[in-house]
């Protein structure tokens, strides 16, 4: 006679840095990386803007305050909940969509789609990268612009010793004024171009003692410039350019950022727009 064994519950999903919007905002609510760049593009877009991986609204809320017709999309409910609360407090009720950047399908087309704050690197496979680029292309108007930022994987970054725990930031908590730290322990799969991070947020008391710790994990995939150009070509963009910073300088050095701008064809018959290339 067989004895039955109790069914085991599936393992709980590991925490990510994006589950708790309020905790995320402790560090990044006022982080201004790329803000003027994206806000300027949104104001100049001349149509509806989609903020993919919008998070808690670091870029989206300033766009709303500037009068931009902008929608938000994010995978994590905790980020959207926080964004919705902050938008409501400012008198806004923008359309927000919970979806994966690689598979989203929305009824509108957009003049500008932006993926800010390195979010594109959360696509961990070539298929995911192409799916995200394709989804964005499909939602752009003719002549529309996709723009996103990432980092160039220079030697100083990817040659770090595996398992080194580094403090990325220490700031006073915006409400209590007490110290808050964020640590990152990184390991690298240099063949698959993956960085695995074990993150720890520590809350300290007035004596400097750690009184609470919030651990999480995340993985990102870095991309090289020529690889990025090939992805854009395969994804069907008409033209593109890759910059080394938000100031518009070309990407020439390995310690620079990688800012990608890619346009759809303005019309099917336009030779200039349908000839792929970097400009």
mmCIF file of N, CA, C and O in Angstrom, residues 151-157 251-257:
data_model
loop_
_atom_site.group_PDB
_atom_site.id
_atom_site.type_symbol
_atom_site.label_atom_id
_atom_site.label_comp_id
_atom_site.label_asym_id
_atom_site.label_seq_id
_atom_site.Cartn_x
_atom_site.Cartn_y
_atom_site.Cartn_z
ATOM 1 N N UNK A 151 24.764 51.244 -18.995
ATOM 2 C CA UNK A 151 26.163 51.576 -18.737
ATOM 3 C C UNK A 151 27.041 50.751 -19.665
ATOM 4 O O UNK A 151 26.669 49.659 -20.102
ATOM 5 N N UNK A 152 28.197 51.277 -19.982
ATOM 6 C CA UNK A 152 29.151 50.503 -20.776
ATOM 7 C C UNK A 152 29.929 49.582 -19.825
ATOM 8 O O UNK A 152 30.431 50.030 -18.797
ATOM 9 N N UNK A 153 30.041 48.290 -20.165
ATOM 10 C CA UNK A 153 30.702 47.342 -19.252
ATOM 11 C C UNK A 153 32.225 47.421 -19.334
ATOM 12 O O UNK A 153 32.886 46.530 -19.862
ATOM 13 N N UNK A 154 32.777 48.496 -18.813
ATOM 14 C CA UNK A 154 34.224 48.668 -18.825
ATOM 15 C C UNK A 154 34.929 47.695 -17.899
ATOM 16 O O UNK A 154 34.322 47.058 -17.030
ATOM 17 N N UNK A 155 36.244 47.603 -18.072
ATOM 18 C CA UNK A 155 37.037 46.633 -17.325
ATOM 19 C C UNK A 155 36.920 46.834 -15.822
ATOM 20 O O UNK A 155 36.822 45.867 -15.062
ATOM 21 N N UNK A 156 36.917 48.079 -15.372
ATOM 22 C CA UNK A 156 36.855 48.343 -13.935
ATOM 23 C C UNK A 156 35.571 47.793 -13.316
ATOM 24 O O UNK A 156 35.546 47.438 -12.141
ATOM 25 N N UNK A 157 34.524 47.692 -14.120
ATOM 26 C CA UNK A 157 33.248 47.191 -13.613
ATOM 27 C C UNK A 157 33.218 45.670 -13.584
ATOM 28 O O UNK A 157 32.985 45.048 -12.557
ATOM 29 N N UNK A 251 29.867 58.076 -27.492
ATOM 30 C CA UNK A 251 30.446 57.046 -26.633
ATOM 31 C C UNK A 251 31.819 56.674 -27.178
ATOM 32 O O UNK A 251 31.940 56.035 -28.222
ATOM 33 N N UNK A 252 32.857 57.094 -26.458
ATOM 34 C CA UNK A 252 34.234 56.865 -26.904
ATOM 35 C C UNK A 252 35.086 56.143 -25.869
ATOM 36 O O UNK A 252 36.132 55.593 -26.211
ATOM 37 N N UNK A 253 34.665 56.157 -24.609
ATOM 38 C CA UNK A 253 35.491 55.620 -23.533
ATOM 39 C C UNK A 253 34.697 54.627 -22.705
ATOM 40 O O UNK A 253 33.486 54.767 -22.504
ATOM 41 N N UNK A 254 35.388 53.630 -22.161
ATOM 42 C CA UNK A 254 34.701 52.545 -21.485
ATOM 43 C C UNK A 254 34.152 52.914 -20.110
ATOM 44 O O UNK A 254 33.411 52.142 -19.522
ATOM 45 N N UNK A 255 34.491 54.086 -19.608
ATOM 46 C CA UNK A 255 33.948 54.489 -18.309
ATOM 47 C C UNK A 255 32.731 55.404 -18.460
ATOM 48 O O UNK A 255 32.288 56.021 -17.493
ATOM 49 N N UNK A 256 32.185 55.480 -19.671
ATOM 50 C CA UNK A 256 31.044 56.351 -19.907
ATOM 51 C C UNK A 256 29.729 55.567 -19.825
ATOM 52 O O UNK A 256 29.714 54.338 -19.788
ATOM 53 N N UNK A 257 28.652 56.311 -19.811
ATOM 54 C CA UNK A 257 27.324 55.697 -19.883
ATOM 55 C C UNK A 257 27.065 55.250 -21.319
ATOM 56 O O UNK A 257 27.889 55.472 -22.226
#
